[in-house]
CSV table of C-alpha atoms in Angstrom, one decimal:
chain,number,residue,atom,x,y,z
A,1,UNK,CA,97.6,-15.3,67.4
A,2,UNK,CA,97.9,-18.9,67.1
A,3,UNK,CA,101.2,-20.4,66.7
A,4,UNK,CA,102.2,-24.0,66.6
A,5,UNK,CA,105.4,-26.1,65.6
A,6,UNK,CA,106.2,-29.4,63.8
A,7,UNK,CA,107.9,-31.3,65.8
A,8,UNK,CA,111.1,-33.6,64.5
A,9,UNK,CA,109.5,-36.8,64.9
A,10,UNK,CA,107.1,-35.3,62.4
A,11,UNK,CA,109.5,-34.1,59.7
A,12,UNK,CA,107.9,-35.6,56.2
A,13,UNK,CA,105.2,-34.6,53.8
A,14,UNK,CA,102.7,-37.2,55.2
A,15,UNK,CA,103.7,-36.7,58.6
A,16,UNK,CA,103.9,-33.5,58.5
A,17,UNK,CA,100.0,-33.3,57.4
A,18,UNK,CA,99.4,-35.2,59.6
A,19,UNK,CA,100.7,-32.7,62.4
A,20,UNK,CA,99.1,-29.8,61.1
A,21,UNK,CA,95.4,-31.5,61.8
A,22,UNK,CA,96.3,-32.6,64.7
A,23,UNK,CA,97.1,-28.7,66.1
A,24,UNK,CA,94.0,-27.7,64.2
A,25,UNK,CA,91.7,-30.2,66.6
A,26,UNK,CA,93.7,-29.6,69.4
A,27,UNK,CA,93.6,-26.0,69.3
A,28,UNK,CA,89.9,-26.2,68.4
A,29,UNK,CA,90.0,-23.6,64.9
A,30,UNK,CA,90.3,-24.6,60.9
A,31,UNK,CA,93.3,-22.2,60.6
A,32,UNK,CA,96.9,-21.6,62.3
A,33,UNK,CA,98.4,-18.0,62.2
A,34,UNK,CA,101.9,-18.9,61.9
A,35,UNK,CA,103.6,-22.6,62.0
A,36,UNK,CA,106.7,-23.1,62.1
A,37,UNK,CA,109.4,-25.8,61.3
A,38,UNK,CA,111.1,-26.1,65.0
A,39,UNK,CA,114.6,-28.4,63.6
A,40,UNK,CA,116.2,-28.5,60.7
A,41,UNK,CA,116.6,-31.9,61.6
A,42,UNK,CA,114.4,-34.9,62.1
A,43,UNK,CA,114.4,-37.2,64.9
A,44,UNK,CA,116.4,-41.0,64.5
A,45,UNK,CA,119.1,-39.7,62.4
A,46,UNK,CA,122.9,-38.5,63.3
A,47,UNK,CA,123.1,-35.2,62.6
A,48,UNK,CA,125.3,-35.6,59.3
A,49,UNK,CA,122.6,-37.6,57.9
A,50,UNK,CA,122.0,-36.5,54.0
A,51,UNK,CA,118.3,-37.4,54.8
A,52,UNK,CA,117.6,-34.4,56.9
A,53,UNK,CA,117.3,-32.3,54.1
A,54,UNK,CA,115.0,-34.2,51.8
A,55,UNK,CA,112.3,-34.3,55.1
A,56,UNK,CA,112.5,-30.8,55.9
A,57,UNK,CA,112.3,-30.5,52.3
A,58,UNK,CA,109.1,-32.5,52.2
A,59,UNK,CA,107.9,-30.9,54.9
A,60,UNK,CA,108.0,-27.7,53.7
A,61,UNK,CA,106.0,-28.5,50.5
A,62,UNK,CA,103.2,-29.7,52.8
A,63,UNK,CA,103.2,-26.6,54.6
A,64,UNK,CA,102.9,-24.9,51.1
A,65,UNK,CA,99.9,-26.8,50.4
A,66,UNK,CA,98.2,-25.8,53.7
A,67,UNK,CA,99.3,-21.8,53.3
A,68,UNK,CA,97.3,-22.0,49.4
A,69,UNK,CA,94.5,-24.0,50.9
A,70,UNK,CA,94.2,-21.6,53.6
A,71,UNK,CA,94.7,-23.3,56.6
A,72,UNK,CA,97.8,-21.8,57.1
A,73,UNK,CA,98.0,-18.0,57.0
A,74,UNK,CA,102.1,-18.0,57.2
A,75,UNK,CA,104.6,-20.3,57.7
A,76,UNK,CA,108.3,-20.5,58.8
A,77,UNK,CA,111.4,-22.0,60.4
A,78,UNK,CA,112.9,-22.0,63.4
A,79,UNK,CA,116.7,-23.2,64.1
A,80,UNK,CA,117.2,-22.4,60.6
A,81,UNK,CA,121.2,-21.8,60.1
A,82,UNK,CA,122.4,-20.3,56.2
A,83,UNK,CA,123.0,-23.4,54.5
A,84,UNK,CA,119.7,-24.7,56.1
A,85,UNK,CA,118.1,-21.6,54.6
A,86,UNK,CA,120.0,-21.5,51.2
A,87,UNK,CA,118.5,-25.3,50.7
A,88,UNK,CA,115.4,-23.7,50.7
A,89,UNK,CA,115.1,-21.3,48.7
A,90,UNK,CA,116.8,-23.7,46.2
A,91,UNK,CA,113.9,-25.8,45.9
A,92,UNK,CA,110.5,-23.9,47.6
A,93,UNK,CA,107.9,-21.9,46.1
A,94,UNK,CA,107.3,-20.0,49.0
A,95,UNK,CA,110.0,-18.2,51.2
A,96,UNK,CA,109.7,-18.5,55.2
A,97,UNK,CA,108.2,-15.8,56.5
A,98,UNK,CA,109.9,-16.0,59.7
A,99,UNK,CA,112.8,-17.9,61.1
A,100,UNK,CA,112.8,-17.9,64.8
A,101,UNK,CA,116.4,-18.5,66.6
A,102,UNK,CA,118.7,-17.7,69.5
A,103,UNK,CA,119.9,-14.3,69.1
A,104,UNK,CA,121.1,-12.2,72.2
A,105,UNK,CA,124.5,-10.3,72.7
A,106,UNK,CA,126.6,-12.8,73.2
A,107,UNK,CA,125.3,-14.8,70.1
A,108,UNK,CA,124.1,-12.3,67.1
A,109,UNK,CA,124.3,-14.0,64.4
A,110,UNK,CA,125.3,-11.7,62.1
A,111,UNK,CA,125.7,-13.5,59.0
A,112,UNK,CA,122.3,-15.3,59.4
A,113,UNK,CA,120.5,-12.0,59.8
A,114,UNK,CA,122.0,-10.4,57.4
A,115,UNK,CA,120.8,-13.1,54.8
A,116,UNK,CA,117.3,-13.1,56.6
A,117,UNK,CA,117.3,-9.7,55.5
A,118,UNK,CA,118.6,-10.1,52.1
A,119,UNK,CA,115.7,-12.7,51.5
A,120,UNK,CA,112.9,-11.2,52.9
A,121,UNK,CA,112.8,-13.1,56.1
A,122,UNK,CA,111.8,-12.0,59.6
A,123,UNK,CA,113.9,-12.9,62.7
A,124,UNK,CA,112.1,-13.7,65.6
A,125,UNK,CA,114.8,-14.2,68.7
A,126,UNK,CA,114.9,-16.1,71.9
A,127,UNK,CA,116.4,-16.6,74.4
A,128,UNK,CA,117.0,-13.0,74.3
A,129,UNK,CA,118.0,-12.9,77.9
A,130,UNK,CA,120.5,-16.0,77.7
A,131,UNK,CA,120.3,-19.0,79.5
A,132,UNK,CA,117.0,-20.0,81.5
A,133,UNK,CA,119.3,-20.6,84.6
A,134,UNK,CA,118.5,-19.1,87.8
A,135,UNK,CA,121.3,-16.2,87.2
A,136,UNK,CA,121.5,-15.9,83.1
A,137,UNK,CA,125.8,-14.2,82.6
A,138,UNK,CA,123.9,-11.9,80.0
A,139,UNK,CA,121.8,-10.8,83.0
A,140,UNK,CA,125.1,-9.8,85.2
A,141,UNK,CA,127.5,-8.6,82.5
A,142,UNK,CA,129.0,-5.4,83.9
A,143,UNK,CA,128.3,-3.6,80.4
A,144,UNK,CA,124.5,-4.4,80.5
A,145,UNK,CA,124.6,-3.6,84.0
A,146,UNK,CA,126.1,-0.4,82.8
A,147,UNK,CA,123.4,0.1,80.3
A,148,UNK,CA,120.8,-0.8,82.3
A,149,UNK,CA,121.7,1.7,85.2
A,150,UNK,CA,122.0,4.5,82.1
A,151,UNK,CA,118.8,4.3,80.6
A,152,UNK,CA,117.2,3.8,84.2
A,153,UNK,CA,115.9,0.3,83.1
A,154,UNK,CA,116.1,-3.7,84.1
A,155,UNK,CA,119.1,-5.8,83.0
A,156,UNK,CA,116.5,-7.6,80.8
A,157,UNK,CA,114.8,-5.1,79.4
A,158,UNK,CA,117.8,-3.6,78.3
A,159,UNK,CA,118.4,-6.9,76.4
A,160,UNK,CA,115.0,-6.7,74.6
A,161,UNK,CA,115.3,-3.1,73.5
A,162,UNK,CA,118.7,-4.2,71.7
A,163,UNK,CA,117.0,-6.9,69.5
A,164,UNK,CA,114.3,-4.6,68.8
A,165,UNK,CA,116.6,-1.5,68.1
A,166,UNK,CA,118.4,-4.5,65.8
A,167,UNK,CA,114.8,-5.0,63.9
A,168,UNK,CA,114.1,-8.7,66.2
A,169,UNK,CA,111.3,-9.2,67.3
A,170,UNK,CA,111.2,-11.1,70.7
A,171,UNK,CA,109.1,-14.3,72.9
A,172,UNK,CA,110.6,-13.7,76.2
A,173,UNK,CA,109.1,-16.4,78.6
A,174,UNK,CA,108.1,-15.2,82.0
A,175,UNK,CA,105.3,-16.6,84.7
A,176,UNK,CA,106.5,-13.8,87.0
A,177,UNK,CA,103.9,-10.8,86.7
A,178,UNK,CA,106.2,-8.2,87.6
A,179,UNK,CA,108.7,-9.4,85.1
A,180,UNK,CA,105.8,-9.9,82.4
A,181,UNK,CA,104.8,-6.2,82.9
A,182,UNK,CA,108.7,-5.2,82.3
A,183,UNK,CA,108.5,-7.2,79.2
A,184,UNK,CA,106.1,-5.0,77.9
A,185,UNK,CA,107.2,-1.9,79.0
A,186,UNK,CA,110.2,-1.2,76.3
A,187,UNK,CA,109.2,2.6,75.7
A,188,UNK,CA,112.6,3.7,75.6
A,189,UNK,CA,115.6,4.2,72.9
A,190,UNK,CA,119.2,2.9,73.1
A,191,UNK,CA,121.8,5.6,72.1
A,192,UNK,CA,124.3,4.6,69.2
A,193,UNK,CA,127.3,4.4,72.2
A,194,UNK,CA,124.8,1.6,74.0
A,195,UNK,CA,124.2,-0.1,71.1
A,196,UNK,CA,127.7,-0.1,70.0
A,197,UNK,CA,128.8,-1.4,73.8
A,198,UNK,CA,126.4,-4.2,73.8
A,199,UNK,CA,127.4,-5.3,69.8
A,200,UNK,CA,130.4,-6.0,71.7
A,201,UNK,CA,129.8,-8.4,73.9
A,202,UNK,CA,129.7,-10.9,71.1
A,203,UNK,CA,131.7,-14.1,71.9
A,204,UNK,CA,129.6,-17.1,70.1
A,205,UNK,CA,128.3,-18.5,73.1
A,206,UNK,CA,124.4,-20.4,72.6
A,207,UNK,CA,123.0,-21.7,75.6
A,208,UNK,CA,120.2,-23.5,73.1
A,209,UNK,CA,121.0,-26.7,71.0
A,210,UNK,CA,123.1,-25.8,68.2
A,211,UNK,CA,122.0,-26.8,64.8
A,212,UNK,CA,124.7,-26.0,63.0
A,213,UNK,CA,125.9,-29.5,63.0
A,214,UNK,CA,122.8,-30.8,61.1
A,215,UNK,CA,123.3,-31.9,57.6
């Protein structure tokens, strides 16, 4: 599956176009299976600019174009908070199918997901396991420790089988093969008490960029 992102420095109709070939020649293929928006924001603005939202705008009605020509077979958003998201569906003609953001235990984004779901709108998480650090805090809290030794399973894996039990899929990042073969192997269930321990670990901590503060 192919899957490409426009960057901010290419947020624009024209630019955005633009973009889109250039992934298509470097990627060697005449079609892209999902591409996704990667800021709400485009680069050389402050964040409270009001022009943010008329070039993701744009952008989005290019990416329109390329889904009905076919060159695009679906299209979303990533970093995508509510009012991001409520902008637009105000305007488009075609609803994201997926909005990919950080979504782990100790940032769940309820609200967001909960309008996702409302609209139709997959929510692809990562940074499932936290922070990239050496030592992620997700990957030593005692109550996923807990879990973990319950269910006879990795610290992380425990972490991806809540997203999924929360209907998320997940992109964990790993160049370690023993870690890329736990990835995969999430055969195993999460009893309503986990579930319900891990829910409450929330504390509104991102370890990504935080887009909330774009206009």
């Amino acid at each position: 599956m192919e899957v490409s992102w426009l960057a901010p420095r290419s947020q624009g109709y024209e630019r955005c176009q633009a973009a889109v070939a250039a992934s298509l020649k470097a990627l060697q293929t005449d079609y892209i299976d999902l591409y996704l928006i990667h800021w709400p924001g485009a680069s050389g603005l402050e964040p409270d600019d009001p022009r943010h939202a008329q070039l993701r705008a744009d952008s989005w009605r290019a990416l329109e174009q390329l889904l009905a020509e076919g060159t695009l077979r679906a299209i979303g958003v990533s970093n995508y908070g509510v009012p991001h998201l409520q902008q637009l569906l105000d305007t488009c003609q075609t609803a994201p199918h997926v909005n990919q953001v950080e979504v782990h235990p100790y940032f769940q984004q309820k609200e967001l997901r909960e309008f996702c779901e409302r609209h139709k709108i997959h929510v692809q998480a990562y940074s499932s396991l936290g922070t990239t650090v050496e030592v992620s805090p997700l990957l030593v809290d005692p109550v996923v420790q807990q879990v973990a030794r319950e269910v006879g399973r990795t610290p992380a894996q425990v972490l991806l089988k809540w997203a999924l039990q929360h209907s998320l899929s997940v992109i964990p990042k790993s160049t370690n093969p023993q870690h890329m073969r736990e990835n995969m192997e999430l055969d195993f269930s999460l009893n309503d008490q986990q579930m319900a321990l891990l829910d409450g670990l929330e504390r509104n901590t991102k370890f990504a960029w935080d887009s909330r503060v774009v206009a």
